[in-house]
């Protein structure tokens, strides 16, 4: 987690499998892992044909039942994904060339990170673009990083925001958080605190603690939303319940200005929102 300014904006540093490792609020750390966005480690492409039913057996003779035949061996999988990362790229390449979107995404990220292959953004870009244009939200999110950082393409914050928007509209919470920050800062889009609040809310409702903190901050200060200490306390409390110390301190600050009845309303709202977040997950 990172604060962009003390007590103000924060965004997540999140990981998806083979996600881009780069500094900054939109990017990831290679050493961390986010199970929410994990692609299957062993994606099966082979079709397994079921065995035919066994033939009907004749009634056994009273004196000597017939010997049972040995069961037929199961069909062999001949197209299994290799476990060796150094062999994975050659296994993914023909599938990516045939238009397999997951193969395009995974191979593109291998080249972007240099995992099992030499790092090569020029080779990563068309693969990630193909997967992003096919509608894969994770690819759209990661493809935005190339444009934001100028990796294999000219740096273009507007195009980065466009791809973030595509991913966020599909429900990608990390893209929604980054897009909210882009609107708050006017980074590649016209600055709009109302739009920032909208996307922070989308990410907060998906459980991202930094989005919850940012949304609480907007409510506390009345930026992009009507000022509401009740809503601010509720969202600070939710973020604090995830172990965020700054959110816990902010909740302690806000609670001092709440009357007993308003505090009860804020606690009830926090409980309601928390329940909706858990059911969403």
Short mmCIF file of the C-alpha atoms (twelve columns), coordinates in Angstrom:
data_MODEL
# 
_entry.id   MODEL 
# 
loop_
_atom_site.group_PDB 
_atom_site.id 
_atom_site.type_symbol 
_atom_site.label_atom_id 
_atom_site.label_alt_id 
_atom_site.label_comp_id 
_atom_site.label_asym_id 
_atom_site.label_seq_id 
_atom_site.Cartn_x 
_atom_site.Cartn_y 
_atom_site.Cartn_z 
_atom_site.pdbx_PDB_model_num 
ATOM 1   C CA . UNK A 1   0.000   0.000   0.000   1 
ATOM 2   C CA . UNK A 2   1.162   3.521   -0.688  1 
ATOM 3   C CA . UNK A 3   0.011   6.964   0.238   1 
ATOM 4   C CA . UNK A 4   0.363   9.464   -2.561  1 
ATOM 5   C CA . UNK A 5   0.126   12.239  -0.001  1 
ATOM 6   C CA . UNK A 6   -0.016  11.793  3.759   1 
ATOM 7   C CA . UNK A 7   -3.594  11.415  4.846   1 
ATOM 8   C CA . UNK A 8   -4.952  11.919  1.343   1 
ATOM 9   C CA . UNK A 9   -4.885  9.613   -1.684  1 
ATOM 10  C CA . UNK A 10  -3.867  6.026   -1.653  1 
ATOM 11  C CA . UNK A 11  -3.960  3.275   -4.203  1 
ATOM 12  C CA . UNK A 12  -3.168  -0.406  -4.093  1 
ATOM 13  C CA . UNK A 13  -0.067  -2.177  -5.307  1 
ATOM 14  C CA . UNK A 14  -1.678  -5.424  -6.447  1 
ATOM 15  C CA . UNK A 15  -0.495  -8.577  -8.150  1 
ATOM 16  C CA . UNK A 16  -2.128  -10.792 -10.729 1 
ATOM 17  C CA . UNK A 17  -0.275  -13.765 -12.146 1 
ATOM 18  C CA . UNK A 18  2.640   -12.452 -14.136 1 
ATOM 19  C CA . UNK A 19  1.491   -8.875  -13.494 1 
ATOM 20  C CA . UNK A 20  3.770   -5.989  -14.424 1 
ATOM 21  C CA . UNK A 21  6.382   -5.184  -11.831 1 
ATOM 22  C CA . UNK A 22  6.884   -1.442  -11.846 1 
ATOM 23  C CA . UNK A 23  6.887   1.379   -9.372  1 
ATOM 24  C CA . UNK A 24  3.900   3.623   -8.857  1 
ATOM 25  C CA . UNK A 25  0.337   3.500   -7.716  1 
ATOM 26  C CA . UNK A 26  -0.984  1.430   -10.624 1 
ATOM 27  C CA . UNK A 27  1.608   -1.235  -10.685 1 
ATOM 28  C CA . UNK A 28  2.592   -4.400  -8.957  1 
ATOM 29  C CA . UNK A 29  5.283   -6.140  -6.970  1 
ATOM 30  C CA . UNK A 30  6.455   -9.417  -8.459  1 
ATOM 31  C CA . UNK A 31  6.992   -11.009 -5.065  1 
ATOM 32  C CA . UNK A 32  3.368   -10.674 -3.903  1 
ATOM 33  C CA . UNK A 33  0.345   -12.730 -4.960  1 
ATOM 34  C CA . UNK A 34  -3.347  -11.883 -5.190  1 
ATOM 35  C CA . UNK A 35  -5.518  -15.036 -5.181  1 
ATOM 36  C CA . UNK A 36  -8.539  -13.055 -6.323  1 
ATOM 37  C CA . UNK A 37  -7.105  -12.686 -9.819  1 
ATOM 38  C CA . UNK A 38  -5.190  -15.883 -10.206 1 
ATOM 39  C CA . UNK A 39  -5.494  -17.612 -13.534 1 
ATOM 40  C CA . UNK A 40  -5.509  -21.406 -13.460 1 
ATOM 41  C CA . UNK A 41  -1.958  -22.675 -13.054 1 
ATOM 42  C CA . UNK A 42  -2.630  -25.664 -15.285 1 
ATOM 43  C CA . UNK A 43  -5.068  -24.681 -17.984 1 
ATOM 44  C CA . UNK A 44  -6.104  -27.849 -19.860 1 
ATOM 45  C CA . UNK A 45  -6.557  -27.664 -23.599 1 
ATOM 46  C CA . UNK A 46  -6.866  -31.402 -24.388 1 
ATOM 47  C CA . UNK A 47  -10.353 -32.853 -24.723 1 
ATOM 48  C CA . UNK A 48  -10.751 -35.989 -22.644 1 
ATOM 49  C CA . UNK A 49  -13.023 -38.484 -24.365 1 
ATOM 50  C CA . UNK A 50  -14.966 -40.663 -21.878 1 
ATOM 51  C CA . UNK A 51  -14.569 -44.403 -22.080 1 
ATOM 52  C CA . UNK A 52  -17.460 -46.296 -23.736 1 
ATOM 53  C CA . UNK A 53  -19.751 -48.221 -21.354 1 
ATOM 54  C CA . UNK A 54  -18.676 -51.830 -20.722 1 
ATOM 55  C CA . UNK A 55  -20.548 -54.528 -22.670 1 
ATOM 56  C CA . UNK A 56  -23.423 -56.301 -20.968 1 
ATOM 57  C CA . UNK A 57  -22.242 -59.308 -18.984 1 
ATOM 58  C CA . UNK A 58  -23.855 -62.733 -19.400 1 
ATOM 59  C CA . UNK A 59  -25.403 -64.370 -16.359 1 
ATOM 60  C CA . UNK A 60  -22.756 -66.430 -14.540 1 
ATOM 61  C CA . UNK A 61  -22.889 -70.207 -14.585 1 
ATOM 62  C CA . UNK A 62  -23.842 -71.597 -11.192 1 
ATOM 63  C CA . UNK A 63  -20.667 -73.678 -10.892 1 
ATOM 64  C CA . UNK A 64  -18.036 -71.185 -12.094 1 
ATOM 65  C CA . UNK A 65  -18.541 -67.439 -12.554 1 
ATOM 66  C CA . UNK A 66  -16.692 -66.002 -15.575 1 
ATOM 67  C CA . UNK A 67  -13.379 -64.243 -15.034 1 
ATOM 68  C CA . UNK A 68  -13.633 -60.469 -15.103 1 
ATOM 69  C CA . UNK A 69  -11.644 -58.657 -17.770 1 
ATOM 70  C CA . UNK A 70  -8.996  -56.169 -16.736 1 
ATOM 71  C CA . UNK A 71  -10.279 -52.560 -16.975 1 
ATOM 72  C CA . UNK A 72  -9.186  -50.582 -20.003 1 
ATOM 73  C CA . UNK A 73  -6.454  -48.031 -19.259 1 
ATOM 74  C CA . UNK A 74  -7.594  -44.380 -19.131 1 
ATOM 75  C CA . UNK A 75  -6.867  -42.238 -22.193 1 
ATOM 76  C CA . UNK A 76  -3.530  -40.467 -22.046 1 
ATOM 77  C CA . UNK A 77  -3.339  -36.670 -22.029 1 
ATOM 78  C CA . UNK A 78  -0.886  -35.692 -24.691 1 
ATOM 79  C CA . UNK A 79  -1.296  -31.927 -24.533 1 
ATOM 80  C CA . UNK A 80  -0.628  -31.129 -20.892 1 
ATOM 81  C CA . UNK A 81  0.804   -27.762 -19.922 1 
ATOM 82  C CA . UNK A 82  4.487   -28.106 -18.976 1 
ATOM 83  C CA . UNK A 83  5.392   -27.351 -15.387 1 
ATOM 84  C CA . UNK A 84  8.827   -26.018 -16.372 1 
ATOM 85  C CA . UNK A 85  8.560   -22.220 -16.927 1 
ATOM 86  C CA . UNK A 86  11.336  -22.385 -19.527 1 
ATOM 87  C CA . UNK A 87  9.121   -24.630 -21.688 1 
ATOM 88  C CA . UNK A 88  5.873   -22.772 -21.090 1 
ATOM 89  C CA . UNK A 89  6.422   -20.044 -23.685 1 
ATOM 90  C CA . UNK A 90  6.849   -22.515 -26.539 1 
ATOM 91  C CA . UNK A 91  3.719   -24.326 -25.332 1 
ATOM 92  C CA . UNK A 92  1.695   -21.093 -25.228 1 
ATOM 93  C CA . UNK A 93  2.899   -19.641 -28.534 1 
ATOM 94  C CA . UNK A 94  0.863   -21.813 -30.955 1 
ATOM 95  C CA . UNK A 95  -2.222  -21.373 -28.791 1 
ATOM 96  C CA . UNK A 96  -1.770  -17.617 -28.715 1 
ATOM 97  C CA . UNK A 97  -1.335  -17.624 -32.501 1 
ATOM 98  C CA . UNK A 98  -4.648  -19.497 -32.827 1 
ATOM 99  C CA . UNK A 99  -6.384  -16.750 -30.865 1 
ATOM 100 C CA . UNK A 100 -6.571  -18.311 -27.407 1 
ATOM 101 C CA . UNK A 101 -7.112  -15.218 -25.255 1 
ATOM 102 C CA . UNK A 102 -5.696  -16.649 -22.029 1 
ATOM 103 C CA . UNK A 103 -2.622  -17.885 -23.878 1 
ATOM 104 C CA . UNK A 104 -2.122  -14.425 -25.398 1 
ATOM 105 C CA . UNK A 105 -2.424  -12.796 -21.993 1 
ATOM 106 C CA . UNK A 106 -0.149  -15.220 -20.174 1 
ATOM 107 C CA . UNK A 107 2.510   -15.187 -22.878 1 
ATOM 108 C CA . UNK A 108 2.364   -11.401 -23.088 1 
ATOM 109 C CA . UNK A 109 2.936   -11.115 -19.358 1 
ATOM 110 C CA . UNK A 110 5.823   -13.572 -19.533 1 
ATOM 111 C CA . UNK A 111 7.548   -11.257 -21.998 1 
ATOM 112 C CA . UNK A 112 6.607   -8.182  -19.969 1 
ATOM 113 C CA . UNK A 113 8.186   -9.620  -16.817 1 
ATOM 114 C CA . UNK A 114 10.896  -11.792 -18.294 1 
ATOM 115 C CA . UNK A 115 9.463   -14.925 -16.673 1 
ATOM 116 C CA . UNK A 116 10.841  -17.985 -18.473 1 
ATOM 117 C CA . UNK A 117 11.816  -15.784 -21.418 1 
ATOM 118 C CA . UNK A 118 13.928  -12.701 -21.936 1 
ATOM 119 C CA . UNK A 119 12.035  -9.532  -21.063 1 
ATOM 120 C CA . UNK A 120 10.771  -7.975  -24.285 1 
ATOM 121 C CA . UNK A 121 8.063   -5.306  -24.199 1 
ATOM 122 C CA . UNK A 122 7.938   -5.190  -27.999 1 
ATOM 123 C CA . UNK A 123 6.782   -8.815  -28.005 1 
ATOM 124 C CA . UNK A 124 4.559   -8.345  -24.968 1 
ATOM 125 C CA . UNK A 125 2.607   -5.426  -26.452 1 
ATOM 126 C CA . UNK A 126 0.809   -7.148  -29.375 1 
ATOM 127 C CA . UNK A 127 -0.059  -10.144 -27.209 1 
ATOM 128 C CA . UNK A 128 -1.522  -8.023  -24.419 1 
ATOM 129 C CA . UNK A 129 -3.296  -5.833  -26.965 1 
ATOM 130 C CA . UNK A 130 -4.918  -8.869  -28.582 1 
ATOM 131 C CA . UNK A 131 -6.122  -10.175 -25.227 1 
ATOM 132 C CA . UNK A 132 -7.316  -6.724  -24.160 1 
ATOM 133 C CA . UNK A 133 -9.186  -6.173  -27.435 1 
ATOM 134 C CA . UNK A 134 -10.854 -9.562  -26.932 1 
ATOM 135 C CA . UNK A 135 -12.325 -8.214  -23.699 1 
ATOM 136 C CA . UNK A 136 -10.222 -9.876  -20.989 1 
ATOM 137 C CA . UNK A 137 -10.421 -7.401  -18.105 1 
ATOM 138 C CA . UNK A 138 -7.093  -8.447  -16.540 1 
ATOM 139 C CA . UNK A 139 -5.368  -7.913  -19.884 1 
ATOM 140 C CA . UNK A 140 -7.014  -4.509  -20.277 1 
ATOM 141 C CA . UNK A 141 -5.766  -3.523  -16.841 1 
ATOM 142 C CA . UNK A 142 -2.218  -4.697  -17.497 1 
ATOM 143 C CA . UNK A 143 -2.197  -3.246  -21.006 1 
ATOM 144 C CA . UNK A 144 -2.963  0.154   -19.489 1 
ATOM 145 C CA . UNK A 145 0.330   -0.115  -17.601 1 
ATOM 146 C CA . UNK A 146 2.287   -0.260  -20.856 1 
ATOM 147 C CA . UNK A 147 0.735   3.026   -21.967 1 
ATOM 148 C CA . UNK A 148 1.090   4.675   -18.569 1 
ATOM 149 C CA . UNK A 149 4.794   3.812   -18.314 1 
ATOM 150 C CA . UNK A 150 5.673   3.870   -22.026 1 
ATOM 151 C CA . UNK A 151 6.756   0.215   -22.103 1 
ATOM 152 C CA . UNK A 152 6.888   -0.968  -25.709 1 
ATOM 153 C CA . UNK A 153 4.602   1.915   -26.701 1 
ATOM 154 C CA . UNK A 154 4.824   5.721   -26.435 1 
ATOM 155 C CA . UNK A 155 3.787   6.979   -23.015 1 
ATOM 156 C CA . UNK A 156 0.130   8.032   -23.194 1 
ATOM 157 C CA . UNK A 157 -1.868  8.596   -19.994 1 
ATOM 158 C CA . UNK A 158 -5.092  9.169   -21.931 1 
ATOM 159 C CA . UNK A 159 -4.859  5.784   -23.597 1 
ATOM 160 C CA . UNK A 160 -3.937  4.197   -20.272 1 
ATOM 161 C CA . UNK A 161 -7.079  5.691   -18.734 1 
ATOM 162 C CA . UNK A 162 -9.149  4.414   -21.655 1 
ATOM 163 C CA . UNK A 163 -8.043  0.827   -21.025 1 
ATOM 164 C CA . UNK A 164 -8.535  1.260   -17.289 1 
ATOM 165 C CA . UNK A 165 -12.084 2.340   -18.041 1 
ATOM 166 C CA . UNK A 166 -12.745 -0.766  -20.120 1 
ATOM 167 C CA . UNK A 167 -11.474 -3.034  -17.338 1 
ATOM 168 C CA . UNK A 168 -13.242 -1.113  -14.575 1 
ATOM 169 C CA . UNK A 169 -16.551 -1.213  -16.444 1 
ATOM 170 C CA . UNK A 170 -16.266 -5.002  -16.463 1 
ATOM 171 C CA . UNK A 171 -15.919 -5.013  -12.702 1 
ATOM 172 C CA . UNK A 172 -12.147 -5.156  -12.286 1 
ATOM 173 C CA . UNK A 173 -11.763 -3.608  -8.839  1 
ATOM 174 C CA . UNK A 174 -8.090  -2.709  -9.185  1 
ATOM 175 C CA . UNK A 175 -8.802  -0.885  -12.445 1 
ATOM 176 C CA . UNK A 176 -11.661 0.973   -10.751 1 
ATOM 177 C CA . UNK A 177 -9.326  2.095   -7.966  1 
ATOM 178 C CA . UNK A 178 -6.689  3.302   -10.423 1 
ATOM 179 C CA . UNK A 179 -9.310  5.035   -12.560 1 
ATOM 180 C CA . UNK A 180 -10.664 6.808   -9.497  1 
ATOM 181 C CA . UNK A 181 -7.178  8.073   -8.782  1 
ATOM 182 C CA . UNK A 182 -6.773  9.165   -12.418 1 
ATOM 183 C CA . UNK A 183 -9.949  11.258  -12.154 1 
ATOM 184 C CA . UNK A 184 -8.860  12.692  -8.792  1 
ATOM 185 C CA . UNK A 185 -5.540  13.795  -10.281 1 
ATOM 186 C CA . UNK A 186 -6.676  14.590  -13.829 1 
ATOM 187 C CA . UNK A 187 -4.217  12.021  -15.128 1 
ATOM 188 C CA . UNK A 188 -5.198  11.215  -18.729 1 
ATOM 189 C CA . UNK A 189 -8.774  12.389  -18.119 1 
ATOM 190 C CA . UNK A 190 -10.467 15.637  -17.147 1 
ATOM 191 C CA . UNK A 191 -10.261 16.034  -13.388 1 
ATOM 192 C CA . UNK A 192 -13.580 15.144  -11.785 1 
ATOM 193 C CA . UNK A 193 -13.971 14.418  -8.101  1 
ATOM 194 C CA . UNK A 194 -17.496 13.113  -8.726  1 
ATOM 195 C CA . UNK A 195 -16.105 10.524  -11.148 1 
ATOM 196 C CA . UNK A 196 -13.290 9.770   -8.719  1 
ATOM 197 C CA . UNK A 197 -15.850 9.084   -5.989  1 
ATOM 198 C CA . UNK A 198 -17.846 6.851   -8.343  1 
ATOM 199 C CA . UNK A 199 -14.892 4.616   -9.163  1 
ATOM 200 C CA . UNK A 200 -13.540 4.615   -5.611  1 
ATOM 201 C CA . UNK A 201 -16.975 3.412   -4.498  1 
ATOM 202 C CA . UNK A 202 -16.973 0.623   -7.093  1 
ATOM 203 C CA . UNK A 203 -13.579 -0.563  -5.841  1 
ATOM 204 C CA . UNK A 204 -14.492 -0.059  -2.177  1 
ATOM 205 C CA . UNK A 205 -17.607 -2.191  -2.555  1 
ATOM 206 C CA . UNK A 206 -15.363 -4.938  -3.945  1 
ATOM 207 C CA . UNK A 207 -13.325 -4.875  -0.749  1 
ATOM 208 C CA . UNK A 208 -10.183 -2.894  -1.699  1 
ATOM 209 C CA . UNK A 209 -8.992  -1.215  1.465   1 
ATOM 210 C CA . UNK A 210 -7.326  1.750   -0.238  1 
ATOM 211 C CA . UNK A 211 -10.508 2.536   -2.148  1 
ATOM 212 C CA . UNK A 212 -12.428 2.386   1.131   1 
ATOM 213 C CA . UNK A 213 -9.973  4.822   2.695   1 
ATOM 214 C CA . UNK A 214 -10.121 7.193   -0.276  1 
ATOM 215 C CA . UNK A 215 -13.924 7.144   -0.375  1 
ATOM 216 C CA . UNK A 216 -14.048 7.856   3.364   1 
ATOM 217 C CA . UNK A 217 -11.712 10.795  2.839   1 
ATOM 218 C CA . UNK A 218 -14.003 12.229  0.150   1 
ATOM 219 C CA . UNK A 219 -16.987 11.946  2.492   1 
ATOM 220 C CA . UNK A 220 -15.086 13.520  5.355   1 
ATOM 221 C CA . UNK A 221 -14.081 16.539  3.264   1 
ATOM 222 C CA . UNK A 222 -17.070 16.755  0.921   1 
ATOM 223 C CA . UNK A 223 -15.118 16.307  -2.318  1 
ATOM 224 C CA . UNK A 224 -17.125 14.824  -5.184  1 
ATOM 225 C CA . UNK A 225 -19.849 13.792  -2.710  1 
ATOM 226 C CA . UNK A 226 -21.963 15.559  -0.130  1 
ATOM 227 C CA . UNK A 227 -20.009 15.895  3.106   1 
ATOM 228 C CA . UNK A 228 -21.073 13.162  5.532   1 
ATOM 229 C CA . UNK A 229 -19.218 12.255  8.683   1 
ATOM 230 C CA . UNK A 230 -21.559 9.278   9.083   1 
ATOM 231 C CA . UNK A 231 -20.470 7.837   5.723   1 
ATOM 232 C CA . UNK A 232 -16.857 8.796   6.384   1 
ATOM 233 C CA . UNK A 233 -16.846 6.961   9.710   1 
ATOM 234 C CA . UNK A 234 -18.530 3.911   8.159   1 
ATOM 235 C CA . UNK A 235 -15.939 3.557   5.405   1 
ATOM 236 C CA . UNK A 236 -12.991 4.328   7.687   1 
ATOM 237 C CA . UNK A 237 -14.294 1.635   10.038  1 
ATOM 238 C CA . UNK A 238 -14.559 -0.902  7.226   1 
ATOM 239 C CA . UNK A 239 -11.015 -0.164  6.071   1 
ATOM 240 C CA . UNK A 240 -9.802  -0.253  9.659   1 
ATOM 241 C CA . UNK A 241 -11.388 -3.652  10.166  1 
ATOM 242 C CA . UNK A 242 -9.008  -4.917  7.479   1 
ATOM 243 C CA . UNK A 243 -6.082  -3.827  9.642   1 
ATOM 244 C CA . UNK A 244 -5.408  -0.433  8.074   1 
ATOM 245 C CA . UNK A 245 -3.941  1.661   10.888  1 
ATOM 246 C CA . UNK A 246 -4.397  5.032   9.161   1 
ATOM 247 C CA . UNK A 247 -8.088  4.265   8.638   1 
ATOM 248 C CA . UNK A 248 -8.412  3.263   12.307  1 
ATOM 249 C CA . UNK A 249 -6.866  6.566   13.370  1 
ATOM 250 C CA . UNK A 250 -9.129  8.502   10.997  1 
ATOM 251 C CA . UNK A 251 -12.195 6.747   12.414  1 
ATOM 252 C CA . UNK A 252 -11.106 7.729   15.936  1 
ATOM 253 C CA . UNK A 253 -10.776 11.321  14.745  1 
ATOM 254 C CA . UNK A 254 -14.184 11.433  13.042  1 
ATOM 255 C CA . UNK A 255 -16.062 9.716   15.885  1 
ATOM 256 C CA . UNK A 256 -15.326 12.693  18.162  1 
ATOM 257 C CA . UNK A 257 -17.653 14.846  16.067  1 
ATOM 258 C CA . UNK A 258 -20.541 12.340  16.069  1 
ATOM 259 C CA . UNK A 259 -23.432 12.479  18.471  1 
ATOM 260 C CA . UNK A 260 -24.548 9.168   20.011  1 
ATOM 261 C CA . UNK A 261 -27.442 8.879   17.554  1 
ATOM 262 C CA . UNK A 262 -25.251 9.652   14.540  1 
ATOM 263 C CA . UNK A 263 -22.601 7.219   15.752  1 
ATOM 264 C CA . UNK A 264 -25.243 4.525   15.997  1 
ATOM 265 C CA . UNK A 265 -26.344 5.346   12.436  1 
ATOM 266 C CA . UNK A 266 -22.731 5.205   11.230  1 
ATOM 267 C CA . UNK A 267 -22.139 1.845   12.893  1 
ATOM 268 C CA . UNK A 268 -25.350 0.476   11.391  1 
ATOM 269 C CA . UNK A 269 -24.298 1.720   7.938   1 
ATOM 270 C CA . UNK A 270 -20.858 0.155   8.320   1 
ATOM 271 C CA . UNK A 271 -22.433 -3.181  9.254   1 
ATOM 272 C CA . UNK A 272 -24.781 -3.012  6.261   1 
ATOM 273 C CA . UNK A 273 -21.969 -2.125  3.849   1 
ATOM 274 C CA . UNK A 274 -19.700 -4.810  5.268   1 
ATOM 275 C CA . UNK A 275 -22.413 -7.401  4.771   1 
ATOM 276 C CA . UNK A 276 -22.871 -6.326  1.148   1 
ATOM 277 C CA . UNK A 277 -19.106 -6.542  0.550   1 
ATOM 278 C CA . UNK A 278 -18.931 -10.071 1.973   1 
ATOM 279 C CA . UNK A 279 -21.858 -11.241 -0.167  1 
ATOM 280 C CA . UNK A 280 -20.226 -9.678  -3.246  1 
ATOM 281 C CA . UNK A 281 -17.108 -11.742 -2.631  1 
# 
